[in-house]
mmCIF file of C-alpha atoms in Angstrom:
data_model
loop_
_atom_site.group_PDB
_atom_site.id
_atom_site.type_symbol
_atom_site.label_atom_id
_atom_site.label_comp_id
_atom_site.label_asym_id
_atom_site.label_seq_id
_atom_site.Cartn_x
_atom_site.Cartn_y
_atom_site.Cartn_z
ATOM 1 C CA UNK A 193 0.000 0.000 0.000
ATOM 2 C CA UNK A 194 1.336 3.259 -1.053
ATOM 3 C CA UNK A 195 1.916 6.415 1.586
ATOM 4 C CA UNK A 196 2.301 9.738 1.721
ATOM 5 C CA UNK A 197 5.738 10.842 2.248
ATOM 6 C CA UNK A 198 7.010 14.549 2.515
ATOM 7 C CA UNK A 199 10.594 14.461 1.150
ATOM 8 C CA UNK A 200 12.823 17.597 2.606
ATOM 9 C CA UNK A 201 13.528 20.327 0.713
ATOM 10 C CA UNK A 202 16.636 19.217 -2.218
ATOM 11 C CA UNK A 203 18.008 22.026 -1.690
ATOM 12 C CA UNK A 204 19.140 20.822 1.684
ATOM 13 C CA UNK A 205 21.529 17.754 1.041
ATOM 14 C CA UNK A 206 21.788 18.364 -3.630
ATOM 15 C CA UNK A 207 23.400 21.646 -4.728
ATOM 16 C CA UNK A 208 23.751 22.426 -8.347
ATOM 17 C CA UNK A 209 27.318 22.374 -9.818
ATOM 18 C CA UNK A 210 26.569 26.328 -10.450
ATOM 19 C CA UNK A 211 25.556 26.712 -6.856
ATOM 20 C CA UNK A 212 28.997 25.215 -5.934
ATOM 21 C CA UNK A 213 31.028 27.697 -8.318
ATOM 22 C CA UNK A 214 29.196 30.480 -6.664
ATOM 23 C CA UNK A 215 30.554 29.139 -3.645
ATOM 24 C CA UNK A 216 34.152 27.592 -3.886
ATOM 25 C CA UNK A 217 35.606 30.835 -1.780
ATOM 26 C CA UNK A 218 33.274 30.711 0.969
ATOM 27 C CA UNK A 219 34.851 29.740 4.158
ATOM 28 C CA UNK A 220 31.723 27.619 5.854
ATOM 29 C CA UNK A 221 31.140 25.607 3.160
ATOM 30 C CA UNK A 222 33.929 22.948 2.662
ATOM 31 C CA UNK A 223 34.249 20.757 -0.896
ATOM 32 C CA UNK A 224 35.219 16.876 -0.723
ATOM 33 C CA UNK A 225 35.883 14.756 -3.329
ATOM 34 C CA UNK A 226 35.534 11.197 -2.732
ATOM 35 C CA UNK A 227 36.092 8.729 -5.954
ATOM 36 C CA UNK A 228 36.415 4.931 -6.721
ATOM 37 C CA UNK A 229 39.637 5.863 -8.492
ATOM 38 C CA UNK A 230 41.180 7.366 -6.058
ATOM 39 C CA UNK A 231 43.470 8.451 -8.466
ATOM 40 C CA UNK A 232 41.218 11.294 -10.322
ATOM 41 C CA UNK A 233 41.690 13.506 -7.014
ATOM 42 C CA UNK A 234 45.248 13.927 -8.065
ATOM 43 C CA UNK A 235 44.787 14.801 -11.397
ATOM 44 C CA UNK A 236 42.717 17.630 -10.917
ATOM 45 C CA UNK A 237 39.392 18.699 -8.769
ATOM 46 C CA UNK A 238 37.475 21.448 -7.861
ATOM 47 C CA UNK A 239 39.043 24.079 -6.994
ATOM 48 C CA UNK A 240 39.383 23.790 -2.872
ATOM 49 C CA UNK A 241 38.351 20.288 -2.355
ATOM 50 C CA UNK A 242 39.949 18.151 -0.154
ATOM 51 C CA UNK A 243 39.996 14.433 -1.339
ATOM 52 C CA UNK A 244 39.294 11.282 0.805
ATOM 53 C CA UNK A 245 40.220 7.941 -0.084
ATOM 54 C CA UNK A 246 37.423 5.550 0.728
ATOM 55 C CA UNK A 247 39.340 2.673 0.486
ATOM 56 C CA UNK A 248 41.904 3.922 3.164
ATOM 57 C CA UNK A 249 40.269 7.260 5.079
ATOM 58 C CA UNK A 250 36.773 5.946 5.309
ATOM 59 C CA UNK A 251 37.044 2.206 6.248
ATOM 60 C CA UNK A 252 38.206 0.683 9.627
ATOM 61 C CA UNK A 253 40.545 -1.998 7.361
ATOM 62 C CA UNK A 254 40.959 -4.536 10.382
ATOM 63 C CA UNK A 255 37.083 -4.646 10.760
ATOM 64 C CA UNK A 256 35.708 -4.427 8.192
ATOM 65 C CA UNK A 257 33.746 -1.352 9.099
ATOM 66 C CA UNK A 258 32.974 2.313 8.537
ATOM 67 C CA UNK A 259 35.691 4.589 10.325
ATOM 68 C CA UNK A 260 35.136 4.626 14.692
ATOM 69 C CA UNK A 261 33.806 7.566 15.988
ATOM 70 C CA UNK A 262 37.536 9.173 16.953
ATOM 71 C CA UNK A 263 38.709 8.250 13.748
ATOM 72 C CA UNK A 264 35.825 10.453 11.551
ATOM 73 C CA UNK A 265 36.605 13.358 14.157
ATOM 74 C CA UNK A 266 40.005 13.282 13.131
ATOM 75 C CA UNK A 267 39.622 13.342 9.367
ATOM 76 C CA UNK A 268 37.211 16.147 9.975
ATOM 77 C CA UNK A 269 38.858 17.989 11.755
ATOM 78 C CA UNK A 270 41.935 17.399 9.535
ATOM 79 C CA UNK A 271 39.976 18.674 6.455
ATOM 80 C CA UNK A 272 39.152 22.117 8.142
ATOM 81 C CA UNK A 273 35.508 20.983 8.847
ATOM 82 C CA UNK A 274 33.446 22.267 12.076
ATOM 83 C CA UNK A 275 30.388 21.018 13.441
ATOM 84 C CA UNK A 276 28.620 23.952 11.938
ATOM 85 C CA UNK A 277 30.449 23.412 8.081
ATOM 86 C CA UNK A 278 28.285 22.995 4.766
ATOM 87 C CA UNK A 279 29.891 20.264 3.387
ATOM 88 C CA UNK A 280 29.312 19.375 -0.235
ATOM 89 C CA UNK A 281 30.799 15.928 -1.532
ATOM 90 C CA UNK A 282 30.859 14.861 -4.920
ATOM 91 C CA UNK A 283 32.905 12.147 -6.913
ATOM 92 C CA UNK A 284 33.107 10.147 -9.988
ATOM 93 C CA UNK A 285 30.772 7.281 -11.267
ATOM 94 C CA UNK A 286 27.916 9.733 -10.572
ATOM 95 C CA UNK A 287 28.612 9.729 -7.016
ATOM 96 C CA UNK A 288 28.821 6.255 -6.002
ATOM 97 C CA UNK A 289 31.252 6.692 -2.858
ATOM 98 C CA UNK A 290 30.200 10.390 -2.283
ATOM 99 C CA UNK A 291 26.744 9.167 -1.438
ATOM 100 C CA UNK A 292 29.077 6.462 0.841
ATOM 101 C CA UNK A 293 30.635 9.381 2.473
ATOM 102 C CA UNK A 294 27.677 10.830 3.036
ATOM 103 C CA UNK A 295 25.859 8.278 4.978
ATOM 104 C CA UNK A 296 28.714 7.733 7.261
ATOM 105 C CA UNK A 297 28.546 11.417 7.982
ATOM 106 C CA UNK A 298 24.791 11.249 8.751
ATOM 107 C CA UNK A 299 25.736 8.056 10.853
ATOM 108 C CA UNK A 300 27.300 10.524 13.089
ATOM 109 C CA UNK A 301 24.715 13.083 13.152
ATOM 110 C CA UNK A 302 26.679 15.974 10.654
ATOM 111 C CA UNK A 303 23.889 18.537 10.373
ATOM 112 C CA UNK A 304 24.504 20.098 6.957
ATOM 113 C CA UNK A 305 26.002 17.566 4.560
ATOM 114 C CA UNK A 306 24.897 17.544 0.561
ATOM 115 C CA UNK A 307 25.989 16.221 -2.732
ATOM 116 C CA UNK A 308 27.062 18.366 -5.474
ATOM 117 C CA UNK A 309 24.226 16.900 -8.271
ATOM 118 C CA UNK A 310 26.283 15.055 -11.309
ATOM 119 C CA UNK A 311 29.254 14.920 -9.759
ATOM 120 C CA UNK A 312 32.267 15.219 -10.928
ATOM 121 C CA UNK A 313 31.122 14.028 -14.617
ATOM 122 C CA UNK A 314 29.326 17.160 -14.988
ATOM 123 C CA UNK A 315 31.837 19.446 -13.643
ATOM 124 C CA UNK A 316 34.311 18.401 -16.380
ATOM 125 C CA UNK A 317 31.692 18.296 -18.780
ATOM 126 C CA UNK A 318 30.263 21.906 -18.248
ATOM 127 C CA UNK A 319 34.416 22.598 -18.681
ATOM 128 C CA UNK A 320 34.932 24.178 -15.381
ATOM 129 C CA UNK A 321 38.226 24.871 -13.820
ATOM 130 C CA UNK A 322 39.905 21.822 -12.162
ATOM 131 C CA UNK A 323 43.156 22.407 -10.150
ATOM 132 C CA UNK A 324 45.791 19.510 -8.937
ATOM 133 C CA UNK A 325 47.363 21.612 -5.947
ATOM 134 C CA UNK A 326 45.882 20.127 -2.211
ATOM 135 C CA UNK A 327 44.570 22.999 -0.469
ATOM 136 C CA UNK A 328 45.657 23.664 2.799
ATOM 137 C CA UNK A 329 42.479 24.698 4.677
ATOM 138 C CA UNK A 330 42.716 25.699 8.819
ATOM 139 C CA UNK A 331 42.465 22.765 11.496
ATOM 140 C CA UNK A 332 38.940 22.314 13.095
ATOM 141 C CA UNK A 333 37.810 20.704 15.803
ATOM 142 C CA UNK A 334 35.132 18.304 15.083
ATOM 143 C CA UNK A 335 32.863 16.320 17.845
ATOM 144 C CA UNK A 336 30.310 13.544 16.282
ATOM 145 C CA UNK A 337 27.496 13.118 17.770
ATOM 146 C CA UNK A 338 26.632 9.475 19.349
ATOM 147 C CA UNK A 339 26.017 7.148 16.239
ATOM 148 C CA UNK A 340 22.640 6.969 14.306
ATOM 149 C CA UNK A 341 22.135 3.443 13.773
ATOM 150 C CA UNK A 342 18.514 3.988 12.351
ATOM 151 C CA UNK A 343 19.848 4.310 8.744
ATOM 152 C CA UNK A 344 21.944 0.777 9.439
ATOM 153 C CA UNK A 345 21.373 -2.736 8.967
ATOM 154 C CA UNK A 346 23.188 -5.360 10.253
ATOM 155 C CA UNK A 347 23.449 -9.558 9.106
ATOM 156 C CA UNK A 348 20.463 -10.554 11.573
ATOM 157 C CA UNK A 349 18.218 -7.268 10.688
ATOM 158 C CA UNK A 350 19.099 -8.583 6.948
ATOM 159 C CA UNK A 351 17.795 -12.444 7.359
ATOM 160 C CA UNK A 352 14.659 -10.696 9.399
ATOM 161 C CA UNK A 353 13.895 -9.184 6.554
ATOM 162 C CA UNK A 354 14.245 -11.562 4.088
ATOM 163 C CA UNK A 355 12.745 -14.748 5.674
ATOM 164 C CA UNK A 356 9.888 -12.957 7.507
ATOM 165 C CA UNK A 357 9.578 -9.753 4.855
ATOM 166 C CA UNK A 358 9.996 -8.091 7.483
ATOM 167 C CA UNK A 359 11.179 -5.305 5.731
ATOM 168 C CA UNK A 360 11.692 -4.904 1.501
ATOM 169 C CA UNK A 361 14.798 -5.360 -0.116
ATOM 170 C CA UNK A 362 16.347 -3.541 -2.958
ATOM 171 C CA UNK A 363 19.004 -4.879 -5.015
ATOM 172 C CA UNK A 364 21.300 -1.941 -6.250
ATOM 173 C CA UNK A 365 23.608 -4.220 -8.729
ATOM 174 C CA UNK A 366 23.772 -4.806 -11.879
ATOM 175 C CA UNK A 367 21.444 -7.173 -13.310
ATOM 176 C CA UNK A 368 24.419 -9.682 -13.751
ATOM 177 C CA UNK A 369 25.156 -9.185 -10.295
ATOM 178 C CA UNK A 370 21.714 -9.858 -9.050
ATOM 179 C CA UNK A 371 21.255 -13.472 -11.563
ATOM 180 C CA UNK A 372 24.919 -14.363 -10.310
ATOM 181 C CA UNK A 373 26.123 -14.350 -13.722
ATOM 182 C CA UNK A 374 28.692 -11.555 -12.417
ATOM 183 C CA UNK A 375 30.592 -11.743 -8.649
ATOM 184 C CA UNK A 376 31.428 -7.999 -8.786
ATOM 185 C CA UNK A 377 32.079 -5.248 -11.269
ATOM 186 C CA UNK A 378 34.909 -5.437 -13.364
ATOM 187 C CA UNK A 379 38.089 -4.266 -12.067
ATOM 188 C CA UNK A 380 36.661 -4.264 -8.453
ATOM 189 C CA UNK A 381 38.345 -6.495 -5.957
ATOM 190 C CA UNK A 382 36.435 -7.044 -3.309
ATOM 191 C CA UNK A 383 34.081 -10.156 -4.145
ATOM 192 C CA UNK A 384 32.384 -13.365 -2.592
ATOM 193 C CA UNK A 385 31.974 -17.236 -3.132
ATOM 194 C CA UNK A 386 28.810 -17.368 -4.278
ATOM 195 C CA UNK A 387 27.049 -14.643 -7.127
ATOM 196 C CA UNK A 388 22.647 -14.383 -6.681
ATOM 197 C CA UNK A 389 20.839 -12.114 -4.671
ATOM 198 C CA UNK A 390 19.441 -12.409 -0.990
ATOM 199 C CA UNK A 391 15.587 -14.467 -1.112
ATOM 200 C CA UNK A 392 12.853 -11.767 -1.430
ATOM 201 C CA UNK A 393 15.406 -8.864 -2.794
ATOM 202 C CA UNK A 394 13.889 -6.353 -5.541
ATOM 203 C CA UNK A 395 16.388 -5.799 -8.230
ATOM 204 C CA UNK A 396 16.420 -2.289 -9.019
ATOM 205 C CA UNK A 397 20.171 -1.078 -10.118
ATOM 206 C CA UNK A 398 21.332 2.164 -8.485
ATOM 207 C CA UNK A 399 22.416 3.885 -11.990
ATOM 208 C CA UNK A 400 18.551 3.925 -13.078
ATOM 209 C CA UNK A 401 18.194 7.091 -10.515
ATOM 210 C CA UNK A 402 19.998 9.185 -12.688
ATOM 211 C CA UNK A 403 19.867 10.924 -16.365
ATOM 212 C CA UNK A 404 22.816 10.882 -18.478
ATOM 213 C CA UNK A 405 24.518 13.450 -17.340
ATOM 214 C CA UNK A 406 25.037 11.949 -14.071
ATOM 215 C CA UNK A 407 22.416 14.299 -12.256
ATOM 216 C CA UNK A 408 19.517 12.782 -10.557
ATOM 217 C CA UNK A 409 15.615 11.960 -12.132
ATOM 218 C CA UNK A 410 13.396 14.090 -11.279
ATOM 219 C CA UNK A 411 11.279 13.204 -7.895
ATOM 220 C CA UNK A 412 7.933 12.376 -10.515
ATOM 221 C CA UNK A 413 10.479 9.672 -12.269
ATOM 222 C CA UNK A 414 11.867 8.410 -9.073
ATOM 223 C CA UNK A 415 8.943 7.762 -7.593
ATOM 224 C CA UNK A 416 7.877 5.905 -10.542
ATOM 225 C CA UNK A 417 10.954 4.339 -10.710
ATOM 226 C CA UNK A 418 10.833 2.550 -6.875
ATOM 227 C CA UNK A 419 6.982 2.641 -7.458
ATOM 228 C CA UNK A 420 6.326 0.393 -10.349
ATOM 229 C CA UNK A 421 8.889 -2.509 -8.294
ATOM 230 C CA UNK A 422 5.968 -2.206 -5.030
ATOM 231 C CA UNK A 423 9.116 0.339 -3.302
ATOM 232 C CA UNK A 424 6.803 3.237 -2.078
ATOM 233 C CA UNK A 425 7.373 4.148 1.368
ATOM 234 C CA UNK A 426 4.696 1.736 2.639
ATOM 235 C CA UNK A 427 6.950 -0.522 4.445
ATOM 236 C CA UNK A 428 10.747 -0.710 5.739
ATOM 237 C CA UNK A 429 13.671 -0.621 2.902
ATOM 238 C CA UNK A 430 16.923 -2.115 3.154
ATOM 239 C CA UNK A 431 19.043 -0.916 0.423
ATOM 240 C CA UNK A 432 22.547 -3.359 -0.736
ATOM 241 C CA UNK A 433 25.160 -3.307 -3.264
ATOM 242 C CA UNK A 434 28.364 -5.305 -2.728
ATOM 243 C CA UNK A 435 30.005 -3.309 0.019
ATOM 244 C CA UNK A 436 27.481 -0.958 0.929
ATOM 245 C CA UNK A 437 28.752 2.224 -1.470
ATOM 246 C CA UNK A 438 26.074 2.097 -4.637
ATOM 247 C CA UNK A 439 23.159 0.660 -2.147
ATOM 248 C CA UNK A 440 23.952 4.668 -0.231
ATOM 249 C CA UNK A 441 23.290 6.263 -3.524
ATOM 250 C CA UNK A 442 19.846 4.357 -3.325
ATOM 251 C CA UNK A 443 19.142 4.995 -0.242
ATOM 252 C CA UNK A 444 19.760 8.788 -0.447
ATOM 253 C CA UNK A 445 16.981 8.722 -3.056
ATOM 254 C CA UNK A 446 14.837 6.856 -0.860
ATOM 255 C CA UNK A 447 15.124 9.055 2.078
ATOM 256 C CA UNK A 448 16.171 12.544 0.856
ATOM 257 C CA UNK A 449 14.738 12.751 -2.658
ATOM 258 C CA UNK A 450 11.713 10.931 -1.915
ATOM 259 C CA UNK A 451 11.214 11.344 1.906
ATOM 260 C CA UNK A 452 10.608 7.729 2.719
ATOM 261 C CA UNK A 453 10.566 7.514 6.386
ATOM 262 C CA UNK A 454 12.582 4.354 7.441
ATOM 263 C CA UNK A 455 15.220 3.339 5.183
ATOM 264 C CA UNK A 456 18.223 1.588 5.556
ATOM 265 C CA UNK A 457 21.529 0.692 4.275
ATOM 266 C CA UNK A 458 22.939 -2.511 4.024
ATOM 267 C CA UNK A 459 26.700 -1.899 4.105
ATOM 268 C CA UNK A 460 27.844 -5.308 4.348
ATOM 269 C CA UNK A 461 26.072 -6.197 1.584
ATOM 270 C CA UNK A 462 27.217 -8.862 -1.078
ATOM 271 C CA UNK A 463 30.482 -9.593 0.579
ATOM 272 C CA UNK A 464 29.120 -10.351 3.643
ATOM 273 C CA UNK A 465 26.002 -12.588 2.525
ATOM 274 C CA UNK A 466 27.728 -13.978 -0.866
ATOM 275 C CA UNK A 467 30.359 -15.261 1.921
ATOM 276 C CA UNK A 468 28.140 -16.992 4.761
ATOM 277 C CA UNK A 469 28.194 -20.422 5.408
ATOM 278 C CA UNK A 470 24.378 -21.994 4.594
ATOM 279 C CA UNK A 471 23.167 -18.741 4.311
ATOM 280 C CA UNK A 472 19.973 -18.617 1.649
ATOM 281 C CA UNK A 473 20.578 -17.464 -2.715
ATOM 282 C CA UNK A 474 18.328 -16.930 -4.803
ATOM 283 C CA UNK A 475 18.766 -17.237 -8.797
ATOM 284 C CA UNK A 476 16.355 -16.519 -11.509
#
């Protein structure tokens, strides 16, 4: 059954790529790029944007986690970021680890935290100004807030879901990831035993949100979109991907664009259930 759902104002976590030029000098709004190549950074980026490697900066490595607590205070604060900072991320492949970043940040309760919309695709294509020098902003001194772990699910939340529908599941992969036919994207390490999808899941993959340009559908498509696969609000969503990066693009649509109450991501995702021992695939 479908709901009602008020979705906050876009204007509050998406700011146009001309909104962000207007902006690159002003000294409460801070730019981060955040990229599955964590090479692009180097070779040029917005002019004052700091860079974050998500493989390194925004993972706890030895448990296979998002970054502690201490750990996100310290890149803040690192980056010249303040409680009370506008931060705007962005990246390549139309914002697949920016949205990542982004969750993590709204994990720990950052109050003002958007994406710049198209990413860095449409930066270069609109043929703005990219620099290679690392800015060197002032030192903050950044305090997170106690964790949110309302936008989280965890392995037993997961098999809840799936064997009592306890919740609906959405699929972010490809559609060779979701048949098995594919373990992971090409060139992407990180990978499992088994290829399928969890019983119950929805298959709806994460690049369908956006037009060509790399900007998001508009709210009427979106809604369409989640709407036509039974995704409307009416019930708990857990987003997944394969580690939990494409499934936060998803579920920034679901909560921000579209204002769905009680959604969730999924960051172990793939890895985690294409791994367990005895733990239920399904396979078209």
């Amino acid at each position: 059954m479908a709901v009602e759902t008020q979705a906050p104002s876009t204007s509050q976590v998406l700011v146009s790529t001309d909104w962000v030029a207007e902006h690159l000098k002003d000294s409460k709004v801070r730019l981060v790029e955040v990229d599955v190549d964590t090479n692009a950074y180097s070779g040029g980026h917005v002019p004052g944007a700091v860079g974050w490697a998500w493989n390194t900066q925004l993972c706890d490595t030895l448990r296979r986690d998002i970054i502690p607590k201490e750990t996100l205070e310290r890149l803040l604060s690192q980056s010249g970021i303040g409680n009370d900072t506008t931060v705007v991320l962005y990246g390549d492949n139309n914002n697949w680890f920016a949205a990542w970043a982004f969750w993590q940040l709204k994990v720990y309760g950052h109050r003002d935290a958007r994406l710049m919309n198209g990413g860095r695709k449409k930066w270069i294509a609109e043929g703005r100004e990219l620099l290679q020098e690392t800015p060197s902003w002032p030192g903050a001194s950044y305090k997170a807030g106690s964790p949110d772990w309302s936008i989280r699910a965890l392995l037993p939340e997961v098999t809840r879901a799936s064997e009592q529908r306890a919740a609906q599941l959405v699929d972010v992969r490809s559609p060779q990831e979701f048949s098995g036919e594919l373990l992971a994207p090409p060139g992407l390490p990180e990978t499992c035993q088994r290829g399928g999808h969890i019983p119950g899941a929805k298959s709806i993959p994460w690049g369908k949100a956006c037009q060509e340009d790399g900007t998001f559908k508009s709210v009427e498509e979106l809604r369409q979109l989640y709407g036509s696969a039974g995704i409307t609000g009416g019930q708990p969503v857990i987003a997944y991907c394969r580690i939990g990066e494409r499934s936060s693009h998803t579920w920034f649509v679901l909560k921000y664009l579209l204002g769905y109450a009680n959604v969730k991501n999924y960051d172990g995702s793939w890895t985690e259930w294409g791994n367990l021992v005895a733990a239920p695939i399904e396979k078209p």
